[in-house]
Amino acid sequence: MRKPVIAGNWKMYKLLGDAVSTAVSLKSLVANANHCEVIIAPVFTALKSVADRTEGSNIRVAAQNCAAEPNFGAHTGEVSAAMVKDAGCSDVILGHSERRQFYGDTDETVNKKTKAAIAVGLRAIVCVGEMLSEREAGSAENIVKSQLLNGLEGLTVADTERIIIAYEPVWAIGTGKTATPEQAQEMHAFIRKTLSEIHGESVASGIRILYGGSVKPDNVGALMEQPDIDGALVGGACLDAESFAKIVNYK
Ligand code: PEP
């Protein structure tokens, strides 16, 4: 009932030529992947070209961020949700831990960005996840719960149709240390329980929850077997089209 989503976050990699050629290679490699949605998230400057070259394929294009401010205005260096949509994107990744750690994203700005994205018809892939020190202190669930409650504050039931959650334990991002399928499942079940406390069980049971953190072709299968893991947000292993296609084609 929940169609899996495999999303690749290209972070700040690839000049335009490389971005387009990776996307074009990926098209044929994932053309038969009807079991899941496929998303790639290039840098802003490559969004339009990648979206144009993947149009009509089963690849969706996402931005990695958007402005909290919904309107045109004097916001030097910002890119609005409407501009992301206008470039051909269907989705936007928000609240990635790298943005929270190094670029000032907070639950409050994630909430504003999420609302701005939904207002223009984008889907928001909202990232949550605890740091290693928080897990070791036994507060992982509290941290994730507060990121969810504050980040999704004020969303209506209709808005939740445009939300995908990505659970990305910060200690597993780019480190090669994947959460075990059981550890990830435990947190995904907790996230679904929290979503059901906000909007009820039937809404929560329809929301996709992706796992992110060192997902690779050889560990995606075991993660995807877990009942509350509905896909993956992939960093390092998505930059190469063949490697990402192996993850997409995990089935
Ligand atoms: C990410 O950046 O969202 C991520 C999960 O990275 P990696 O797969 O490299 O851990």
Short mmCIF file of C-alpha atoms and ligand atoms in Angstrom, two decimals:
data_model
loop_
_atom_site.label_atom_id
_atom_site.label_comp_id
_atom_site.label_asym_id
_atom_site.label_seq_id
_atom_site.Cartn_x
_atom_site.Cartn_y
_atom_site.Cartn_z
CA MET A 1 0.00 0.00 0.00
CA ARG A 2 2.96 2.37 0.55
CA LYS A 3 4.93 2.52 -2.68
CA PRO A 4 8.65 2.52 -1.79
CA VAL A 5 10.75 5.58 -2.62
CA ILE A 6 14.45 5.42 -3.44
CA ALA A 7 15.94 8.91 -3.44
CA GLY A 8 19.50 9.97 -4.23
CA ASN A 9 20.92 13.10 -2.64
CA TRP A 10 23.74 14.34 -4.84
CA LYS A 11 24.79 16.94 -2.23
CA MET A 12 27.31 19.49 -3.60
CA TYR A 13 28.71 17.19 -6.28
CA LYS A 14 28.70 17.22 -10.09
CA LEU A 15 29.11 20.06 -12.56
CA LEU A 16 26.34 20.43 -15.10
CA GLY A 17 27.72 18.06 -17.75
CA ASP A 18 28.27 15.28 -15.22
CA ALA A 19 24.85 15.85 -13.65
CA VAL A 20 23.08 15.53 -17.00
CA SER A 21 25.10 12.51 -18.12
CA THR A 22 24.51 10.71 -14.80
CA ALA A 23 20.77 11.36 -15.07
CA VAL A 24 20.68 10.20 -18.70
CA SER A 25 22.57 6.97 -17.83
CA LEU A 26 20.22 6.35 -14.94
CA LYS A 27 17.12 6.60 -17.12
CA SER A 28 17.72 3.33 -18.92
CA LEU A 29 19.12 1.58 -15.82
CA VAL A 30 15.93 2.17 -13.81
CA ALA A 31 13.40 2.17 -16.64
CA ASN A 32 11.79 -1.06 -15.40
CA ALA A 33 11.66 -0.11 -11.73
CA ASN A 34 7.89 -0.05 -11.31
CA HIS A 35 8.10 -1.28 -7.73
CA CYS A 36 9.28 2.10 -6.41
CA GLU A 37 9.49 5.81 -7.05
CA VAL A 38 12.93 7.04 -8.09
CA ILE A 39 14.10 10.52 -7.09
CA ILE A 40 17.38 12.31 -7.73
CA ALA A 41 18.38 15.56 -6.06
CA PRO A 42 21.04 17.54 -7.95
CA VAL A 43 22.38 20.98 -6.98
CA PHE A 44 20.19 23.99 -7.80
CA THR A 45 22.14 24.95 -10.92
CA ALA A 46 21.55 21.53 -12.50
CA LEU A 47 17.87 21.13 -11.61
CA LYS A 48 16.36 22.51 -14.81
CA SER A 49 18.71 20.65 -17.15
CA VAL A 50 18.29 17.36 -15.28
CA ALA A 51 14.51 17.80 -15.12
CA ASP A 52 14.36 18.52 -18.87
CA ARG A 53 16.48 15.47 -19.71
CA THR A 54 14.47 13.12 -17.47
CA GLU A 55 11.04 14.37 -18.49
CA GLY A 56 8.74 11.51 -19.46
CA SER A 57 10.86 8.96 -17.56
CA ASN A 58 10.13 7.42 -14.16
CA ILE A 59 12.73 9.65 -12.50
CA ARG A 60 11.51 12.52 -10.36
CA VAL A 61 13.76 15.46 -9.57
CA ALA A 62 14.13 17.06 -6.13
CA ALA A 63 15.94 20.11 -4.82
CA GLN A 64 18.06 19.74 -1.68
CA ASN A 65 16.59 22.81 0.05
CA CYS A 66 14.33 25.79 -0.53
CA ALA A 67 13.72 29.14 1.11
CA ALA A 68 11.51 29.48 4.18
CA GLU A 69 10.14 32.69 2.71
CA PRO A 70 7.33 31.82 0.30
CA ASN A 71 7.15 35.08 -1.66
CA PHE A 72 9.37 36.93 -4.09
CA GLY A 73 11.47 39.49 -2.31
CA ALA A 74 14.81 40.81 -1.24
CA HIS A 75 16.34 37.49 -0.10
CA THR A 76 19.78 37.40 -1.69
CA GLY A 77 21.04 33.90 -2.33
CA GLU A 78 17.76 32.16 -1.56
CA VAL A 79 15.73 29.98 -3.95
CA SER A 80 12.00 29.75 -3.29
CA ALA A 81 9.78 26.68 -3.43
CA ALA A 82 7.99 28.17 -6.45
CA MET A 83 11.35 28.52 -8.24
CA VAL A 84 12.22 24.91 -7.44
CA LYS A 85 8.87 23.82 -8.89
CA ASP A 86 9.36 26.10 -11.88
CA ALA A 87 12.71 24.38 -12.59
CA GLY A 88 10.85 21.07 -13.01
CA CYS A 89 11.09 19.55 -9.53
CA SER A 90 8.35 17.54 -7.87
CA ASP A 91 10.06 17.19 -4.50
CA VAL A 92 12.39 18.99 -2.12
CA ILE A 93 14.60 17.55 0.63
CA LEU A 94 14.29 19.63 3.81
CA GLY A 95 16.08 19.63 7.15
CA HIS A 96 18.96 17.39 6.07
CA SER A 97 21.35 17.01 9.00
CA GLU A 98 24.13 18.78 7.08
CA ARG A 99 21.85 21.81 6.76
CA ARG A 100 20.87 21.58 10.42
CA GLN A 101 24.52 21.22 11.55
CA PHE A 102 26.26 23.71 9.25
CA TYR A 103 23.70 26.04 7.65
CA GLY A 104 21.39 27.04 10.45
CA ASP A 105 18.30 24.96 9.69
CA THR A 106 16.13 24.50 12.77
CA ASP A 107 12.82 22.73 13.33
CA GLU A 108 11.20 26.15 12.94
CA THR A 109 12.77 26.88 9.55
CA VAL A 110 12.10 23.30 8.43
CA ASN A 111 8.45 23.87 9.33
CA LYS A 112 8.29 27.10 7.32
CA LYS A 113 10.07 25.52 4.34
CA THR A 114 7.76 22.50 4.48
CA LYS A 115 4.69 24.72 4.41
CA ALA A 116 6.17 26.80 1.57
CA ALA A 117 6.91 23.63 -0.43
CA ILE A 118 3.45 22.14 0.07
CA ALA A 119 1.79 25.45 -0.81
CA VAL A 120 3.23 25.33 -4.33
CA GLY A 121 2.47 21.63 -4.81
CA LEU A 122 5.89 20.16 -4.07
CA ARG A 123 6.33 17.12 -1.85
CA ALA A 124 8.60 17.69 1.13
CA ILE A 125 11.06 14.99 2.14
CA VAL A 126 11.54 16.00 5.77
CA CYS A 127 14.71 14.64 7.37
CA VAL A 128 15.00 13.81 11.06
CA GLY A 129 17.62 11.94 13.05
CA GLU A 130 19.70 11.96 16.19
CA MET A 131 23.43 12.54 16.72
CA LEU A 132 25.63 9.78 18.15
CA SER A 133 25.89 11.54 21.55
CA GLU A 134 22.10 11.73 21.71
CA ARG A 135 21.72 8.02 20.93
CA GLU A 136 24.36 7.16 23.54
CA ALA A 137 22.55 9.32 26.09
CA GLY A 138 19.35 7.38 25.42
CA SER A 139 17.54 10.40 23.99
CA ALA A 140 17.26 9.39 20.32
CA GLU A 141 13.48 8.95 20.42
CA ASN A 142 12.92 12.25 22.24
CA ILE A 143 15.05 14.12 19.71
CA VAL A 144 13.29 12.58 16.71
CA LYS A 145 9.87 13.14 18.29
CA SER A 146 10.55 16.80 18.86
CA GLN A 147 11.91 17.22 15.30
CA LEU A 148 8.66 15.68 14.02
CA LEU A 149 6.29 17.62 16.27
CA ASN A 150 7.96 20.96 15.60
CA GLY A 151 8.93 20.38 11.97
CA LEU A 152 5.42 19.27 11.00
CA GLU A 153 3.57 21.64 13.34
CA GLY A 154 0.34 23.01 11.85
CA LEU A 155 0.17 20.66 8.86
CA THR A 156 -3.31 19.46 7.95
CA VAL A 157 -4.24 15.88 7.12
CA ALA A 158 -4.34 16.92 3.44
CA ASP A 159 -0.81 18.32 3.77
CA THR A 160 0.47 14.96 5.01
CA GLU A 161 -0.18 13.53 1.55
CA ARG A 162 2.70 15.69 0.37
CA ILE A 163 5.11 14.60 3.09
CA ILE A 164 7.76 11.90 3.09
CA ILE A 165 9.85 11.42 6.23
CA ALA A 166 13.52 10.43 6.04
CA TYR A 167 15.03 9.00 9.21
CA GLU A 168 18.76 9.60 8.99
CA PRO A 169 20.75 8.91 12.14
CA VAL A 170 23.54 11.48 11.89
CA TRP A 171 26.13 8.93 13.04
CA ALA A 172 25.34 6.78 9.99
CA ILE A 173 25.57 9.51 7.33
CA GLY A 174 28.69 9.26 5.21
CA THR A 175 30.41 7.14 7.86
CA GLY A 176 29.92 3.66 6.43
CA LYS A 177 28.14 2.75 9.70
CA THR A 178 24.62 1.73 8.76
CA ALA A 179 21.99 1.31 11.44
CA THR A 180 21.14 -2.37 11.60
CA PRO A 181 17.81 -3.19 9.95
CA GLU A 182 16.42 -3.83 13.46
CA GLN A 183 17.68 -0.49 14.85
CA ALA A 184 16.23 1.34 11.86
CA GLN A 185 12.92 -0.54 12.07
CA GLU A 186 12.62 0.31 15.77
CA MET A 187 12.94 4.03 15.06
CA HIS A 188 10.69 3.87 11.98
CA ALA A 189 7.96 2.22 14.06
CA PHE A 190 8.42 4.94 16.67
CA ILE A 191 8.13 7.63 13.96
CA ARG A 192 4.93 6.05 12.65
CA LYS A 193 3.54 5.91 16.20
CA THR A 194 4.36 9.61 16.65
CA LEU A 195 2.69 10.45 13.33
CA SER A 196 -0.37 8.49 14.41
CA GLU A 197 -0.50 10.48 17.67
CA ILE A 198 -0.67 13.65 15.56
CA HIS A 199 -2.99 12.63 12.74
CA GLY A 200 -4.39 9.18 13.61
CA GLU A 201 -3.42 5.69 12.60
CA SER A 202 -4.85 5.61 9.11
CA VAL A 203 -3.01 8.80 8.04
CA ALA A 204 0.21 7.56 9.65
CA SER A 205 -0.06 4.22 7.90
CA GLY A 206 0.00 5.99 4.53
CA ILE A 207 3.13 8.12 5.10
CA ARG A 208 6.37 6.84 3.58
CA ILE A 209 9.34 6.74 5.98
CA LEU A 210 12.72 6.39 4.29
CA TYR A 211 15.93 5.28 5.96
CA GLY A 212 19.16 7.15 5.20
CA GLY A 213 22.70 6.50 6.39
CA SER A 214 25.30 4.59 4.38
CA VAL A 215 22.76 2.70 2.29
CA LYS A 216 24.60 0.66 -0.33
CA PRO A 217 23.67 -1.96 -2.95
CA ASP A 218 24.61 -4.73 -0.50
CA ASN A 219 22.59 -3.57 2.51
CA VAL A 220 19.47 -2.09 0.92
CA GLY A 221 17.68 -5.45 0.62
CA ALA A 222 17.77 -6.24 4.35
CA LEU A 223 16.65 -2.71 5.23
CA MET A 224 13.75 -2.87 2.77
CA GLU A 225 12.50 -6.11 4.34
CA GLN A 226 11.56 -4.22 7.49
CA PRO A 227 7.84 -3.46 7.73
CA ASP A 228 8.14 0.27 8.46
CA ILE A 229 11.03 1.03 6.10
CA ASP A 230 9.47 2.39 2.93
CA GLY A 231 12.57 3.33 1.01
CA ALA A 232 15.98 4.93 1.23
CA LEU A 233 17.60 8.33 1.03
CA VAL A 234 21.04 7.64 -0.37
CA GLY A 235 24.11 9.90 -0.35
CA GLY A 236 27.52 8.55 -1.36
CA ALA A 237 26.27 5.46 -3.19
CA CYS A 238 23.94 7.45 -5.46
CA LEU A 239 26.57 9.50 -7.29
CA ASP A 240 27.40 6.69 -9.68
CA ALA A 241 24.44 5.76 -11.88
CA GLU A 242 25.18 2.01 -11.82
CA SER A 243 25.54 1.90 -8.04
CA PHE A 244 22.33 3.90 -7.51
CA ALA A 245 20.49 1.74 -10.04
CA LYS A 246 21.50 -1.37 -8.06
CA ILE A 247 19.90 0.20 -4.98
CA VAL A 248 16.76 1.15 -6.92
CA ASN A 249 16.59 -2.38 -8.34
CA TYR A 250 16.95 -4.01 -4.91
CA LYS A 251 14.03 -6.33 -5.60
C1 PEP B 1 22.58 11.52 3.05
O1 PEP B 1 23.35 12.42 2.82
O2 PEP B 1 21.35 11.76 3.09
C2 PEP B 1 23.11 10.17 3.26
C3 PEP B 1 22.32 9.26 3.75
O3 PEP B 1 24.44 9.97 2.94
P1 PEP B 1 25.21 8.54 2.89
O4 PEP B 1 24.34 7.59 2.13
O5 PEP B 1 26.50 8.85 2.18
O6 PEP B 1 25.40 8.12 4.30
#
